[in-house]
XYZ file of C-alpha atoms in Angstrom:
431
model
C 107.821 -117.195 113.302
C 110.074 -119.086 115.736
C 112.804 -116.441 115.684
C 110.257 -113.628 115.675
C 109.041 -115.044 118.973
C 112.553 -114.248 120.218
C 112.286 -110.640 118.995
C 114.025 -111.443 115.725
C 113.138 -109.470 112.601
C 113.105 -111.109 109.177
C 114.799 -108.810 106.643
C 114.656 -111.085 103.568
C 112.917 -114.263 102.434
C 113.068 -116.330 99.260
C 110.671 -118.932 97.857
C 110.096 -120.100 94.290
C 106.777 -121.937 94.815
C 103.899 -119.553 94.110
C 101.458 -121.300 96.467
C 103.960 -121.192 99.331
C 104.471 -117.507 98.563
C 100.741 -116.935 98.956
C 100.675 -118.640 102.357
C 103.642 -116.532 103.447
C 101.908 -113.360 102.306
C 98.715 -114.215 104.156
C 100.658 -114.456 107.410
C 103.421 -111.871 107.071
C 102.044 -109.301 104.666
C 104.795 -109.601 102.069
C 105.697 -111.897 99.215
C 109.088 -113.623 99.405
C 111.559 -112.950 96.635
C 111.909 -115.631 93.963
C 114.599 -118.108 92.938
C 117.586 -117.604 95.251
C 119.938 -119.172 92.706
C 119.503 -116.098 90.477
C 121.888 -113.169 90.853
C 119.058 -110.649 90.595
C 117.417 -112.251 93.637
C 120.650 -112.307 95.634
C 121.171 -108.627 94.810
C 118.097 -107.799 96.916
C 119.543 -109.316 100.097
C 120.374 -106.629 102.708
C 124.086 -106.075 103.215
C 124.088 -106.936 106.930
C 122.079 -109.474 108.917
C 122.817 -111.789 111.833
C 121.376 -115.219 111.002
C 120.883 -117.004 107.689
C 118.205 -119.713 107.913
C 117.589 -122.266 105.202
C 117.310 -125.791 103.938
C 118.555 -127.550 100.818
C 118.157 -130.902 99.015
C 121.074 -133.313 99.268
C 120.139 -135.397 96.224
C 121.724 -132.911 93.826
C 125.259 -133.394 95.150
C 127.634 -135.062 92.705
C 130.930 -135.992 94.314
C 133.912 -137.596 92.612
C 136.172 -139.709 94.776
C 137.473 -138.006 97.885
C 137.328 -134.443 96.560
C 135.735 -132.390 99.289
C 135.414 -128.637 99.089
C 133.521 -125.562 97.919
C 133.976 -126.232 94.194
C 132.231 -129.606 94.519
C 129.009 -127.905 95.660
C 128.435 -125.929 92.443
C 125.014 -126.432 90.946
C 123.376 -127.125 94.315
C 121.281 -124.905 96.550
C 123.914 -125.382 99.240
C 126.384 -123.610 96.936
C 124.088 -120.574 96.904
C 123.831 -120.606 100.701
C 127.625 -120.611 100.912
C 127.856 -117.911 98.245
C 125.567 -115.653 100.302
C 127.455 -116.415 103.515
C 130.804 -115.534 101.901
C 129.507 -112.176 100.715
C 127.471 -111.069 103.749
C 129.323 -112.803 106.595
C 126.361 -113.347 108.954
C 127.169 -114.362 112.507
C 125.283 -117.648 112.200
C 124.104 -120.133 109.565
C 121.100 -122.138 110.772
C 120.332 -125.026 108.397
C 117.936 -127.998 108.477
C 117.776 -131.217 106.500
C 116.609 -134.827 106.597
C 118.504 -136.999 109.071
C 119.881 -139.177 106.256
C 122.015 -136.261 105.081
C 124.776 -137.627 107.330
C 124.838 -140.973 105.514
C 124.085 -139.718 101.995
C 126.640 -140.976 99.460
C 128.404 -142.956 102.209
C 128.997 -139.807 104.229
C 130.773 -137.908 101.447
C 128.012 -135.330 101.064
C 128.134 -134.296 104.699
C 131.924 -134.123 104.628
C 131.673 -131.690 101.718
C 129.196 -129.577 103.674
C 131.310 -129.432 106.834
C 134.569 -128.806 104.993
C 133.022 -126.122 102.822
C 131.663 -124.217 105.817
C 135.015 -124.481 107.583
C 136.691 -123.287 104.391
C 134.764 -119.994 104.541
C 135.409 -119.435 108.244
C 132.533 -121.115 110.068
C 132.670 -123.492 113.045
C 130.132 -126.269 112.498
C 127.850 -127.906 115.072
C 125.202 -130.460 114.150
C 122.787 -132.863 115.780
C 119.782 -134.999 114.849
C 116.790 -133.970 116.967
C 113.241 -135.329 117.131
C 110.185 -133.109 117.518
C 108.603 -135.461 120.032
C 111.683 -135.542 122.289
C 112.869 -131.942 121.962
C 109.792 -129.815 121.225
C 106.912 -131.405 123.188
C 105.138 -131.977 119.876
C 103.896 -135.567 119.362
C 105.273 -135.997 115.847
C 108.002 -138.562 115.174
C 110.098 -136.198 113.088
C 113.876 -136.608 113.078
C 115.857 -133.899 111.336
C 119.478 -132.845 111.324
C 120.151 -129.267 112.375
C 123.379 -127.527 111.436
C 124.428 -124.403 113.342
C 127.589 -122.752 112.027
C 129.137 -119.728 113.735
C 131.319 -117.132 112.045
C 134.569 -117.735 113.941
C 135.777 -114.160 113.493
C 132.550 -112.597 114.780
C 131.571 -115.189 117.407
C 134.811 -116.367 119.040
C 132.889 -117.929 121.956
C 131.032 -120.315 119.623
C 132.201 -123.307 121.674
C 129.663 -122.234 124.316
C 126.877 -123.373 121.998
C 124.872 -126.439 122.944
C 121.820 -127.923 121.300
C 118.755 -128.022 123.571
C 118.306 -130.975 125.881
C 115.435 -133.445 125.537
C 112.245 -132.517 127.383
C 109.258 -134.634 128.506
C 106.465 -135.188 125.999
C 103.347 -134.097 127.872
C 101.034 -133.502 124.910
C 99.031 -136.099 122.998
C 97.571 -136.096 119.513
C 94.273 -134.937 121.006
C 95.861 -131.582 121.825
C 96.276 -131.032 118.080
C 93.132 -132.605 116.586
C 89.824 -130.921 115.866
C 87.155 -131.816 118.414
C 84.245 -130.992 116.122
C 83.250 -132.633 112.865
C 85.426 -131.443 109.993
C 84.465 -130.982 106.351
C 82.957 -134.113 104.794
C 85.634 -134.183 102.092
C 88.142 -135.506 104.642
C 85.998 -138.535 105.603
C 86.013 -141.913 103.867
C 82.583 -142.957 102.681
C 81.401 -146.430 103.580
C 81.198 -147.426 99.925
C 84.890 -146.589 99.401
C 86.793 -149.650 98.163
C 89.225 -149.537 101.111
C 86.669 -148.741 103.805
C 86.206 -152.367 105.017
C 89.958 -152.807 105.538
C 90.278 -149.421 107.224
C 87.346 -149.932 109.589
C 88.603 -153.364 110.604
C 92.155 -152.167 111.288
C 91.533 -148.707 112.735
C 90.142 -149.363 116.205
C 91.911 -146.885 118.509
C 91.006 -143.221 118.985
C 94.516 -142.602 120.360
C 96.344 -143.669 117.218
C 97.105 -142.210 113.808
C 97.236 -144.710 110.958
C 98.772 -144.851 107.490
C 97.524 -146.738 104.449
C 100.334 -148.743 102.849
C 98.867 -150.102 99.593
C 97.794 -153.483 100.936
C 97.694 -152.947 104.692
C 97.092 -150.352 107.393
C 100.109 -149.256 109.412
C 99.413 -148.534 113.070
C 101.731 -145.928 114.597
C 102.709 -145.556 118.223
C 99.871 -144.531 120.492
C 99.428 -140.759 120.618
C 102.255 -140.087 118.151
C 101.869 -138.576 114.690
C 104.067 -140.148 112.001
C 106.509 -137.951 110.114
C 104.614 -135.467 107.964
C 106.120 -135.357 104.480
C 105.745 -133.275 101.343
C 104.255 -136.216 99.443
C 101.057 -135.705 101.428
C 100.388 -133.187 98.677
C 100.445 -135.859 95.981
C 97.063 -137.213 97.049
C 96.147 -140.834 97.598
C 96.683 -142.159 101.103
C 99.845 -140.328 102.127
C 98.029 -138.241 104.742
C 97.770 -139.898 108.198
C 94.338 -141.303 109.082
C 92.309 -141.347 112.285
C 88.983 -142.391 113.755
C 86.780 -139.750 115.373
C 83.157 -139.609 116.511
C 82.006 -139.094 112.948
C 83.952 -141.708 111.008
C 87.320 -142.461 109.435
C 89.136 -139.494 107.981
C 92.406 -137.873 107.002
C 94.167 -135.188 108.978
C 93.131 -131.764 107.726
C 95.791 -129.304 106.500
C 95.127 -127.217 109.606
C 95.865 -130.215 111.835
C 99.068 -130.932 109.909
C 100.276 -127.394 110.582
C 99.301 -127.877 114.225
C 101.532 -130.964 114.373
C 104.353 -128.706 113.198
C 103.744 -126.528 116.241
C 102.075 -123.560 114.557
C 99.451 -121.586 116.520
C 96.592 -122.481 114.188
C 94.232 -120.027 115.869
C 96.212 -117.250 114.172
C 97.739 -119.085 111.201
C 96.093 -117.887 107.998
C 95.768 -120.355 105.132
C 95.027 -119.021 101.636
C 92.215 -120.389 99.510
C 94.313 -122.833 97.520
C 94.020 -126.567 96.929
C 94.544 -128.789 99.972
C 97.332 -130.563 98.097
C 99.466 -127.415 98.260
C 98.769 -126.915 101.961
C 99.621 -130.538 102.742
C 102.899 -130.193 100.857
C 103.756 -126.974 102.696
C 103.056 -128.550 106.083
C 105.211 -131.546 105.181
C 108.046 -129.327 103.975
C 107.930 -127.158 107.071
C 109.981 -127.401 110.239
C 108.560 -127.931 113.721
C 108.313 -124.348 114.898
C 108.838 -124.833 118.685
C 111.994 -126.861 118.024
C 113.406 -124.092 115.843
C 112.619 -121.652 118.641
C 114.426 -123.790 121.234
C 117.542 -123.993 119.058
C 117.208 -120.265 118.381
C 117.289 -119.588 122.114
C 120.586 -121.457 122.385
C 122.022 -119.502 119.455
C 120.941 -116.204 120.993
C 122.597 -116.994 124.294
C 125.938 -117.382 122.524
C 125.520 -114.241 120.406
C 124.377 -112.076 123.310
C 127.199 -113.284 125.545
C 129.709 -112.497 122.805
C 128.481 -109.117 121.586
C 127.385 -107.542 124.861
C 125.002 -105.622 122.656
C 122.576 -104.773 125.430
C 119.892 -107.157 124.256
C 117.763 -108.189 127.203
C 118.450 -111.511 128.860
C 116.918 -114.500 127.090
C 114.790 -115.391 130.117
C 113.402 -111.864 130.155
C 112.593 -112.178 126.457
C 110.728 -115.407 127.065
C 108.744 -113.894 129.933
C 107.927 -110.843 127.812
C 106.707 -112.993 124.925
C 104.639 -115.200 127.236
C 102.918 -112.073 128.516
C 102.310 -110.435 125.154
C 101.628 -113.419 122.901
C 97.885 -113.750 123.721
C 97.450 -110.039 123.093
C 99.392 -110.202 119.853
C 97.242 -113.110 118.675
C 94.067 -111.237 119.572
C 95.264 -108.173 117.716
C 96.352 -110.226 114.712
C 92.874 -111.728 114.440
C 91.235 -108.294 114.613
C 93.782 -106.369 112.569
C 91.151 -105.457 109.977
C 89.303 -103.357 112.566
C 92.020 -100.730 112.863
C 93.169 -99.373 109.489
C 96.220 -97.206 108.890
C 96.299 -94.292 106.480
C 99.215 -92.527 104.860
C 100.201 -89.001 105.919
C 100.332 -86.421 103.136
C 103.036 -83.891 104.035
C 101.803 -81.380 101.454
C 98.289 -81.075 102.870
C 98.875 -82.041 106.489
C 96.128 -84.637 106.137
C 95.991 -88.418 106.412
C 95.291 -89.944 103.034
C 92.860 -92.850 102.715
C 93.831 -95.705 100.419
C 90.805 -97.936 100.033
C 92.315 -100.039 97.253
C 95.793 -101.366 96.522
C 97.220 -100.567 93.111
C 99.620 -103.503 93.197
C 101.023 -106.221 95.437
C 103.862 -103.975 96.611
C 101.407 -101.418 98.003
C 99.471 -104.200 99.666
C 102.576 -105.690 101.252
C 103.776 -102.260 102.445
C 100.433 -101.594 104.091
C 100.531 -104.952 105.882
C 104.068 -104.299 107.128
C 103.097 -100.952 108.590
C 99.962 -102.481 110.053
C 101.973 -105.131 111.900
C 104.386 -102.483 113.161
C 101.458 -100.468 114.425
C 99.950 -103.413 116.228
C 103.175 -104.024 118.110
C 103.129 -100.375 119.165
C 99.436 -100.491 120.004
C 99.796 -103.476 122.325
C 102.544 -101.721 124.235
C 100.252 -98.775 124.948
C 99.406 -100.501 128.225
C 102.927 -99.673 129.384
C 103.342 -96.308 127.704
C 100.398 -93.948 127.443
C 102.454 -91.776 125.078
C 102.885 -94.534 122.511
C 102.909 -93.111 119.003
C 102.023 -94.607 115.634
C 104.899 -95.198 113.182
C 106.113 -92.031 111.476
C 103.764 -91.042 108.683
C 100.882 -93.190 109.916
C 98.106 -92.856 112.435
C 95.681 -95.142 114.239
C 92.129 -94.498 113.124
C 88.940 -95.601 114.846
C 86.746 -98.094 113.036
C 83.817 -95.650 112.980
C 85.822 -92.882 111.350
C 87.414 -95.132 108.768
C 84.172 -96.841 107.733
C 82.368 -93.518 107.500
C 85.126 -92.015 105.406
C 85.292 -94.944 103.036
C 81.510 -95.036 102.712
C 81.431 -91.374 101.734
C 84.276 -91.860 99.297
C 86.539 -89.302 100.940
C 90.123 -89.138 99.743
C 91.468 -87.140 102.695
C 90.625 -86.607 106.345
C 91.625 -83.553 108.391
C 94.317 -84.571 110.846
C 92.447 -83.248 113.875
C 89.574 -85.749 113.444
C 91.804 -88.804 113.782
C 92.092 -90.185 117.283
C 91.706 -93.358 119.283
C 91.886 -94.179 122.965
C 94.683 -96.739 122.972
C 94.156 -97.811 126.553
C 90.424 -98.272 126.008
C 90.994 -100.307 122.857
C 93.599 -102.437 124.588
C 91.269 -103.192 127.500
C 88.532 -104.148 125.047
C 90.801 -106.764 123.493
C 91.732 -108.136 126.911
C 88.069 -108.343 127.898
C 87.220 -110.113 124.637
C 89.984 -112.606 125.338
C 88.744 -113.291 128.835
C 85.233 -113.911 127.505
C 86.571 -116.343 124.924
C 85.633 -114.232 121.902
C 89.156 -114.289 120.448
């Protein structure tokens, strides 16, 4: 999402956890490929792409003495990242890890990582950044970010700089629900720990953590580091006091503290434990976007590829983001139908035969929405080849009557009128 905000296009994703795959599908309309350590998964990676993004565990490294190099990374996920980089030669590797990666195994692990990347032709830059100092997100989350440039393709890589610190102007209240949440998140007064919690948790501006025998009070208006073990249950989820009692953060709030626009983020109907784990495993999205901006500046300066200036991109996104979010929320109101070249008609598909059909339809839908939003600037905007925008009335009527085909001349929609309707709905607070 962070790099998409900068007009990036994701061409491949990989995830082995089925619940994380479902969340990804809900938001992007496609299921990630599976285990990236398998050759059959790697074979699906497109030949050319610009940036490889990823993370990897450092615990699996086994290093003997002072041996430092590519061979010592075998059997780790980092080895697979390097394997992909060697084959596809992307311009940039953008990696994230826990801050302790630098000190793991007395610094040997990180030496292996740096030397291995240099060995395959990449210049390595790294820095530990905190979400609350570099992303204006009040979460105390320190992570190391590694940006490695392909020296042959990006000779001006020395121009790269990590983003500077920025003021923290937001508080936890910008990320918390203002209304009462589901009762399952509240502690009941007969809970065995309730007396200790109620005595210790006195501030509405503080998030707390239960630590077996005591309550830990965090800095005022700062969320503690969200971790994957929130998904293991118990008291790993930060606690707070609101107008209705003592409760845990909801999964939605945890994603908010990672910087996601929760008004458009879609969460599948899976157990909260999986959502908590996903939020804890995630990165802080605005921080990734800020680093991405710095990467883009270097790439654009080097390639002279005609990509618009980064400031222009930011202004464009700022203008279109509310409209995109409105459209994303209402995407079900504007179906797409496949064009049948043999009959000259637009074929209705009311059901998906398999997940691949479903994902394909979502991809085309998202492409169409991007086109539809730009109709305000181009009255001649056209739907993607082979697809057409269909009014809600026509589509519902056709589906109700069980039609399999519609004559092409009955399909039409006033793009400008539909666009203005979305804008008006936004202004009235309906979306």
